[in-house]
XYZ file of C-alpha atoms in Angstrom:
524
model
C 0.000 0.000 0.000
C 1.523 3.311 -1.062
C 1.952 6.037 1.520
C 0.431 9.495 1.244
C 3.109 12.009 0.257
C 3.938 15.088 2.301
C 6.310 17.849 1.198
C 7.519 20.510 3.616
C 10.215 23.167 3.309
C 11.921 25.817 5.355
C 12.722 29.143 3.777
C 16.233 28.946 2.376
C 18.583 30.860 4.660
C 20.392 33.880 3.281
C 24.157 33.394 3.490
C 24.975 36.990 4.346
C 25.830 35.954 7.911
C 26.145 33.011 10.278
C 23.185 31.002 11.609
C 21.427 32.297 14.727
C 18.686 30.985 16.992
C 15.966 32.219 14.636
C 17.320 30.001 11.859
C 17.514 27.125 14.328
C 13.900 27.600 15.407
C 12.595 27.512 11.850
C 14.591 24.357 11.147
C 13.424 22.631 14.338
C 9.797 23.679 13.787
C 9.795 22.275 10.259
C 11.678 19.168 11.344
C 9.094 18.483 14.052
C 6.302 18.469 11.473
C 8.331 16.297 9.094
C 9.134 13.810 11.861
C 5.533 13.701 13.033
C 4.266 12.976 9.533
C 6.780 10.149 9.146
C 5.659 8.752 12.515
C 2.084 8.989 11.279
C 2.822 6.925 8.176
C 3.434 9.538 5.468
C 6.097 9.510 2.750
C 7.840 12.768 3.637
C 10.157 15.016 1.657
C 11.757 17.714 3.836
C 13.810 20.436 2.163
C 16.056 23.136 3.548
C 19.019 25.022 2.117
C 20.609 28.376 1.357
C 19.828 31.451 -0.743
C 23.162 32.648 -2.106
C 22.710 35.347 -4.754
C 21.978 39.040 -4.458
C 23.462 42.398 -3.684
C 23.999 41.813 0.036
C 26.137 38.735 -0.515
C 28.218 40.373 -3.248
C 28.764 43.480 -1.123
C 29.625 41.627 2.079
C 31.956 39.264 0.220
C 33.829 42.236 -1.226
C 34.115 43.804 2.232
C 35.656 40.566 3.463
C 38.118 40.324 0.599
C 36.484 37.252 -0.878
C 34.741 36.380 -4.105
C 30.977 36.024 -3.849
C 31.241 32.287 -4.490
C 33.910 31.812 -1.810
C 31.834 33.762 0.689
C 28.686 31.803 -0.198
C 30.549 28.494 0.113
C 31.849 29.400 3.553
C 28.500 30.442 4.999
C 26.529 27.706 3.263
C 28.784 25.204 5.025
C 27.841 26.792 8.357
C 24.143 26.345 7.623
C 24.682 22.775 6.515
C 26.576 22.139 9.755
C 23.668 23.672 11.689
C 21.253 21.116 10.241
C 23.506 18.331 11.518
C 23.965 20.020 14.905
C 20.180 20.278 15.377
C 19.512 16.732 14.241
C 17.305 17.896 11.377
C 15.926 15.070 9.265
C 15.950 16.962 5.954
C 16.070 14.803 2.829
C 17.801 17.460 0.747
C 19.866 20.601 1.230
C 19.619 22.901 -1.753
C 21.945 25.745 -2.700
C 20.840 28.297 -5.268
C 24.334 28.244 -6.794
C 23.910 24.619 -7.876
C 23.626 23.804 -11.599
C 20.250 22.116 -11.065
C 18.893 25.361 -9.693
C 20.239 27.483 -12.539
C 18.411 25.146 -14.898
C 15.119 25.452 -12.997
C 15.290 29.226 -12.476
C 16.082 29.898 -16.134
C 13.330 27.507 -17.214
C 10.605 29.282 -15.252
C 11.919 32.660 -16.489
C 11.727 31.486 -20.092
C 8.219 30.146 -19.560
C 6.978 33.461 -18.168
C 8.781 35.491 -20.817
C 7.373 33.350 -23.630
C 3.884 34.063 -22.296
C 4.567 37.814 -22.446
C 4.622 38.191 -18.670
C 8.241 39.428 -18.410
C 9.383 42.497 -20.352
C 12.275 44.980 -20.251
C 11.642 48.403 -18.723
C 13.041 50.971 -16.311
C 12.630 51.181 -12.573
C 12.687 54.111 -10.189
C 11.920 53.581 -6.520
C 12.981 52.963 -2.933
C 15.043 49.804 -2.537
C 16.225 47.944 0.586
C 19.499 46.087 0.078
C 19.004 44.134 3.303
C 15.519 42.914 2.372
C 16.226 42.634 -1.360
C 12.968 44.426 -2.137
C 11.341 47.644 -3.341
C 8.918 49.668 -1.225
C 6.348 52.358 -1.993
C 6.483 55.785 -0.373
C 3.477 55.125 1.834
C 5.103 52.000 3.301
C 8.130 53.913 4.595
C 8.728 55.701 7.869
C 11.382 58.205 8.848
C 14.217 57.156 11.142
C 15.972 59.193 13.834
C 18.558 60.433 11.355
C 15.990 61.359 8.728
C 16.620 58.225 6.679
C 13.690 56.349 5.209
C 12.960 52.930 6.691
C 10.925 49.887 5.634
C 8.214 48.448 7.923
C 10.935 46.128 9.291
C 13.184 49.101 10.099
C 15.806 48.629 7.395
C 17.085 51.643 5.414
C 16.207 52.181 1.753
C 17.874 54.089 -1.059
C 16.513 55.607 -4.251
C 17.376 53.474 -7.257
C 16.961 54.104 -10.979
C 17.850 51.242 -13.298
C 16.974 49.212 -16.362
C 15.163 46.076 -15.328
C 12.975 43.269 -16.543
C 9.496 43.354 -15.006
C 7.031 40.614 -14.199
C 3.398 41.624 -14.766
C 2.389 41.230 -11.140
C -0.353 43.829 -11.661
C -2.303 41.209 -13.643
C -2.658 39.076 -10.509
C -4.327 41.364 -7.952
C -7.834 39.945 -8.359
C -6.600 36.426 -9.079
C -4.730 36.333 -5.775
C -7.605 37.833 -3.791
C -9.956 35.249 -5.281
C -7.510 32.496 -4.388
C -7.147 33.690 -0.776
C -10.936 33.728 -0.428
C -11.324 30.255 -1.905
C -8.454 28.833 0.181
C -8.698 30.387 3.665
C -5.946 28.103 5.056
C -3.433 29.028 2.358
C -1.774 31.656 4.612
C -1.359 30.725 8.263
C -1.893 31.950 10.921
C -4.931 34.119 10.228
C -3.177 37.320 11.307
C -0.642 36.953 8.480
C -3.441 36.235 6.036
C -5.187 39.455 6.976
C -1.965 41.444 6.489
C -1.418 40.021 3.009
C -5.010 40.544 1.886
C -4.826 44.162 3.050
C -1.610 44.676 1.068
C -2.918 43.087 -2.139
C -6.191 45.025 -1.992
C -4.179 48.224 -2.437
C -3.352 47.003 -5.952
C -0.197 45.305 -7.142
C 2.426 46.928 -9.334
C 4.644 45.161 -11.828
C 7.669 43.611 -10.133
C 11.326 44.131 -10.993
C 12.855 40.689 -11.560
C 16.375 41.457 -12.791
C 19.467 43.561 -12.130
C 21.804 45.022 -14.737
C 25.323 43.600 -14.629
C 26.749 47.115 -14.151
C 25.128 47.082 -10.723
C 25.111 43.375 -9.901
C 26.775 40.420 -11.561
C 26.181 37.849 -8.795
C 23.081 35.924 -9.801
C 21.498 33.515 -12.253
C 22.024 34.902 -15.788
C 18.865 36.018 -17.555
C 18.270 33.681 -20.518
C 19.108 35.456 -23.753
C 20.438 38.664 -22.136
C 24.001 38.647 -20.862
C 23.540 42.160 -19.437
C 21.138 41.041 -16.701
C 20.986 38.595 -13.815
C 17.782 37.401 -12.197
C 16.303 39.260 -9.225
C 16.785 37.267 -6.071
C 13.139 36.373 -5.361
C 12.287 34.803 -8.711
C 15.585 32.961 -8.397
C 15.293 32.029 -4.720
C 11.655 30.976 -4.558
C 12.086 28.561 -7.429
C 14.258 26.381 -5.155
C 11.137 24.666 -3.842
C 10.431 23.117 -7.232
C 14.089 22.749 -8.248
C 14.530 20.184 -5.484
C 11.787 17.908 -6.793
C 12.854 17.864 -10.420
C 11.576 21.028 -12.116
C 11.577 21.792 -15.034
C 10.745 18.131 -15.622
C 7.103 18.269 -14.547
C 6.721 14.608 -15.512
C 9.439 13.432 -13.129
C 8.339 11.010 -10.405
C 9.301 13.345 -7.574
C 7.555 16.367 -9.067
C 4.343 14.441 -9.631
C 4.514 12.948 -6.162
C 5.429 15.934 -4.008
C 4.163 19.059 -5.774
C 2.266 21.027 -4.641
C 4.075 21.365 -1.321
C 1.995 20.841 1.800
C 3.797 23.574 3.756
C 6.342 26.303 3.212
C 7.508 27.289 6.719
C 8.873 30.842 6.735
C 9.540 33.828 8.973
C 6.852 36.497 9.197
C 9.192 39.069 7.603
C 9.068 37.343 4.205
C 5.351 36.648 3.910
C 4.901 39.082 1.014
C 7.424 37.254 -1.139
C 5.930 33.840 -0.410
C 2.252 34.739 -0.273
C 2.095 37.291 -3.125
C 5.048 36.936 -5.502
C 5.466 33.148 -5.337
C 1.811 32.244 -5.982
C 1.699 34.801 -8.815
C 4.809 33.257 -10.398
C 3.258 29.798 -10.114
C -0.073 30.908 -11.544
C 1.795 32.480 -14.448
C 3.733 29.251 -15.017
C 0.525 27.173 -14.921
C 1.742 25.315 -11.844
C -0.292 24.378 -8.731
C 0.180 26.554 -5.664
C 1.476 25.173 -2.355
C -1.298 24.044 -0.044
C -0.238 26.257 2.865
C 2.349 28.814 3.934
C 2.992 29.000 7.667
C 4.689 32.184 8.880
C 6.213 31.921 12.334
C 7.242 34.768 14.601
C 10.599 35.983 15.853
C 12.542 35.020 18.973
C 13.326 37.848 21.346
C 15.942 37.633 24.076
C 14.922 39.012 27.456
C 12.151 40.882 25.675
C 14.446 42.451 23.064
C 14.832 41.606 19.384
C 18.097 39.806 18.632
C 20.610 42.337 17.340
C 24.355 42.363 16.749
C 24.521 45.938 18.015
C 22.884 44.964 21.318
C 25.040 41.845 21.497
C 22.201 39.438 22.295
C 22.360 37.193 19.220
C 22.214 33.564 20.359
C 24.042 30.926 18.348
C 22.592 27.443 17.894
C 25.951 25.890 18.800
C 26.144 27.755 22.105
C 22.571 26.849 22.998
C 23.046 23.149 22.295
C 26.311 23.075 24.224
C 24.709 24.736 27.242
C 21.339 22.983 27.459
C 21.553 19.872 25.263
C 20.037 19.220 21.846
C 16.787 17.532 22.857
C 16.288 20.108 25.584
C 16.653 23.130 23.287
C 14.467 21.485 20.633
C 11.765 20.871 23.222
C 12.018 24.370 24.650
C 11.594 26.148 21.322
C 8.698 23.942 20.243
C 6.919 24.152 23.611
C 7.436 27.804 24.531
C 6.698 29.533 21.198
C 2.992 29.392 20.480
C 1.289 29.098 17.097
C 2.807 31.708 14.763
C 3.617 34.149 17.556
C 6.856 35.747 18.682
C 8.725 33.939 21.424
C 10.944 35.176 24.221
C 14.054 33.475 25.520
C 15.393 33.921 29.010
C 17.777 31.568 30.774
C 15.786 31.226 34.000
C 12.456 30.426 32.366
C 14.171 28.082 29.902
C 15.775 26.041 32.691
C 12.522 25.997 34.638
C 10.564 24.660 31.665
C 13.134 22.019 30.681
C 13.534 20.746 34.226
C 9.791 20.688 34.931
C 8.676 18.894 31.773
C 11.702 16.799 30.890
C 13.845 16.062 33.942
C 11.082 16.046 36.588
C 8.372 14.932 34.175
C 9.199 12.344 31.529
C 12.684 11.598 32.852
C 11.639 11.004 36.456
C 8.606 8.915 35.469
C 10.718 6.664 33.273
C 13.652 6.375 35.648
C 11.709 5.401 38.728
C 9.415 2.993 36.848
C 12.151 1.178 34.961
C 14.400 1.116 38.044
C 11.641 -0.609 40.041
C 11.159 -3.133 37.231
C 14.892 -3.792 37.033
C 15.234 -4.233 40.822
C 11.998 -6.025 41.636
C 11.126 -8.038 38.532
C 14.436 -9.793 37.825
C 15.356 -7.163 35.202
C 12.447 -8.180 32.976
C 9.192 -6.656 31.814
C 6.773 -8.239 34.312
C 3.870 -10.512 33.460
C 0.719 -8.664 34.606
C -1.250 -11.322 36.540
C -4.409 -9.237 36.687
C -5.703 -6.120 35.001
C -8.439 -3.972 36.442
C -10.968 -1.860 34.577
C -9.121 1.169 35.923
C -5.848 -0.092 34.403
C -7.482 -0.574 31.000
C -9.129 2.840 31.082
C -5.775 4.379 31.962
C -3.983 2.645 29.072
C -6.748 3.422 26.591
C -5.905 7.074 27.077
C -2.381 6.394 25.795
C -3.557 4.093 23.007
C -6.314 6.307 21.648
C -6.813 9.716 23.260
C -3.186 10.861 23.276
C -2.338 10.020 19.624
C -5.663 11.423 18.400
C -5.157 14.666 20.321
C -1.557 15.049 19.141
C -2.621 14.385 15.542
C -5.369 17.008 15.830
C -2.902 19.642 17.052
C -0.480 18.892 14.214
C -3.290 19.158 11.676
C -3.511 22.816 12.718
C 0.284 23.268 13.106
C -0.120 23.836 16.849
C 2.995 21.979 17.895
C 3.249 23.704 21.270
C -0.229 22.390 22.093
C 0.712 18.889 20.928
C 3.501 18.903 23.513
C 1.063 20.122 26.173
C -1.087 17.073 25.399
C 1.850 14.722 25.908
C 2.963 16.393 29.136
C -0.610 16.230 30.441
C -0.510 12.475 29.893
C 2.796 12.333 31.751
C 0.891 13.981 34.588
C -1.790 11.280 34.313
C 0.906 8.641 34.669
C 2.364 10.397 37.722
C -1.093 10.455 39.298
C -1.454 6.735 38.573
C 1.902 6.079 40.290
C 0.849 8.031 43.362
C -2.539 6.329 43.529
C -1.188 2.808 43.066
C 1.998 3.262 45.150
C 3.938 0.296 43.711
C 6.605 0.704 46.398
C 3.969 -0.185 48.986
C 2.555 -2.986 46.840
C 6.002 -4.574 46.853
C 5.275 -5.744 50.412
C 1.481 -5.791 50.448
C 0.660 -7.319 47.050
C 3.682 -8.204 44.847
C 1.464 -9.549 42.070
C -0.471 -6.306 41.859
C 2.843 -4.433 41.834
C 3.809 -6.302 38.659
C 0.604 -5.210 36.944
C 1.074 -1.589 37.959
C 4.688 -1.536 36.775
C 3.717 -3.181 33.483
C 0.968 -0.618 32.919
C 3.379 2.242 33.660
C 6.047 0.816 31.347
C 3.431 0.568 28.600
C 2.462 4.221 29.168
C 6.129 5.208 28.952
C 6.427 3.307 25.664
C 3.578 5.349 24.203
C 4.949 8.629 25.547
C 8.359 7.881 24.041
C 6.821 7.107 20.638
C 4.672 10.235 20.746
C 7.457 12.668 21.629
C 10.003 11.493 19.052
C 9.216 14.513 16.857
C 10.514 16.857 19.548
C 13.236 14.943 21.408
C 14.347 12.224 18.968
C 17.546 11.216 20.745
C 16.111 10.894 24.257
C 12.953 9.202 22.971
C 15.073 6.662 21.077
C 17.064 5.934 24.257
C 13.842 5.290 26.177
C 12.539 2.976 23.462
C 15.910 1.215 23.389
C 15.720 0.677 27.148
C 12.299 -0.913 26.663
C 13.749 -3.052 23.828
C 11.219 -1.758 21.305
C 12.166 -2.869 17.760
C 13.042 -0.120 15.284
C 10.087 -1.068 13.106
C 7.566 -0.640 15.950
C 8.040 3.027 16.762
C 5.303 4.698 14.689
C 2.041 6.209 15.885
C 0.166 3.139 14.686
C 2.141 1.104 17.218
C 0.605 2.948 20.165
C -1.933 0.181 20.668
C -2.450 -2.979 22.669
C -1.500 -4.984 19.559
C 2.115 -3.887 20.033
C 2.207 -3.906 23.818
C 5.362 -4.783 25.708
C 6.180 -8.472 25.801
C 6.377 -9.808 29.362
C 9.669 -11.497 30.081
C 11.670 -9.140 27.873
C 14.987 -8.491 29.601
C 15.955 -4.855 30.070
C 19.286 -3.298 30.947
C 19.861 -1.194 34.026
C 18.016 2.043 33.177
C 19.847 5.298 32.677
C 18.351 8.769 32.871
C 17.573 10.389 29.520
C 16.822 13.932 30.734
C 19.386 15.017 33.337
C 18.345 17.899 35.544
C 19.910 21.183 34.420
C 21.847 23.013 37.105
C 24.147 25.985 36.601
C 26.616 27.829 38.761
C 26.129 31.523 39.525
C 28.819 32.354 36.969
C 27.148 30.247 34.280
C 23.751 31.795 34.985
C 25.217 35.289 34.796
C 26.894 34.496 31.468
C 23.630 33.118 30.097
C 21.713 36.243 31.072
């Protein structure tokens, strides 16, 4: 039986600088969805990568005494290393400097140009180098020094240049009709409302090239050696490059396009929710099913900024807290599409409460009792009460159904709340049954209670693999669960623990985090 396909992507990271915690969050968020879908039986394709052309890269490379390609290679390697550091399960890592991408970008350009939707003209307007985009006068504000700023606070400059234009103005009504017919296309709803408001003002034709006198670092425009492609028509095409475009008959393209989710930062919604769907409509290609725009991560209530000195690196965070811990924290603490805030004290409190004192303590004390009191084997439950069955049915049915429901709406933080609530149910069961007392009063009943708890732990470990894959795998290893019995479908009585299975002496999977005064001060 063939699996249902599921295609999810991050935005490709711009190589103008090194990865920071915001990049890590987007990768972890997307990875969590990809992992969940695999656990739920889907055939998943997960793409991430780097955006390497454009004026910022060329300028920064020159400032660093490097060629644009050398600079892009260096920083792309850092982003690739970040995916490994974070344990991301991406199936592909695309770079926009790859030959396959040049082929795809030039193919979609040619298709649009042949349809009369790209033509040469002249541009005059306010341009942000940092955001690689043009802005109208009414979108700008005035900074403290009198400079004009975009809505995101980046400076603009007046630019006059020859450029090819895409007839974006033809797509105002088409896009508005599409948004109305597909209310879940832009998520969350607040981002959708922002985009609809912008498009209703009327769209202007979009500059999609740069003259070589100003910029040479980009995909060459087909048939015109004097121009390179504008970064967004180039960059956005990566999502179809990776699945075989321009070969629309390729197996991967037919299987995975349209994408189920593009996961992006809220600062690039316009490019993904206006320009990208217009390009696809123009190319007679299906649109992605949904675009999810997440918020930013602030540090102690302030936006991360090099000038403030509060930019957090993924490497430093993993070294300080642990990989599974930082993955869990970001997924649990940042709610659906909203901004998040990082502070050391609250981070440690959350990780210790849910992981060390929650899942970790439940598993350690249960498996330790089994190891000490049941000859190091999963016990044979002599009896099973109605209360025991009702308790386990929650883990077999209610927990996976609730987690699946939250993921359907991309509410990963709420999915983790569901799992932790069930950890609380297991703790309450421990307290009510008191297996340490049963050891003397009713050893046979103790075996049943410990078996039921071990079975609950098995289900919890399966369920939380999307967030803490390493620790969850260690728990499942300790329970001797086969590799091919770790999917959501295995959270049922049909795959229950086999009594008599020998287990090793259990080891903690979520150590309690404790820091010295000096370490806490350094962490903020």
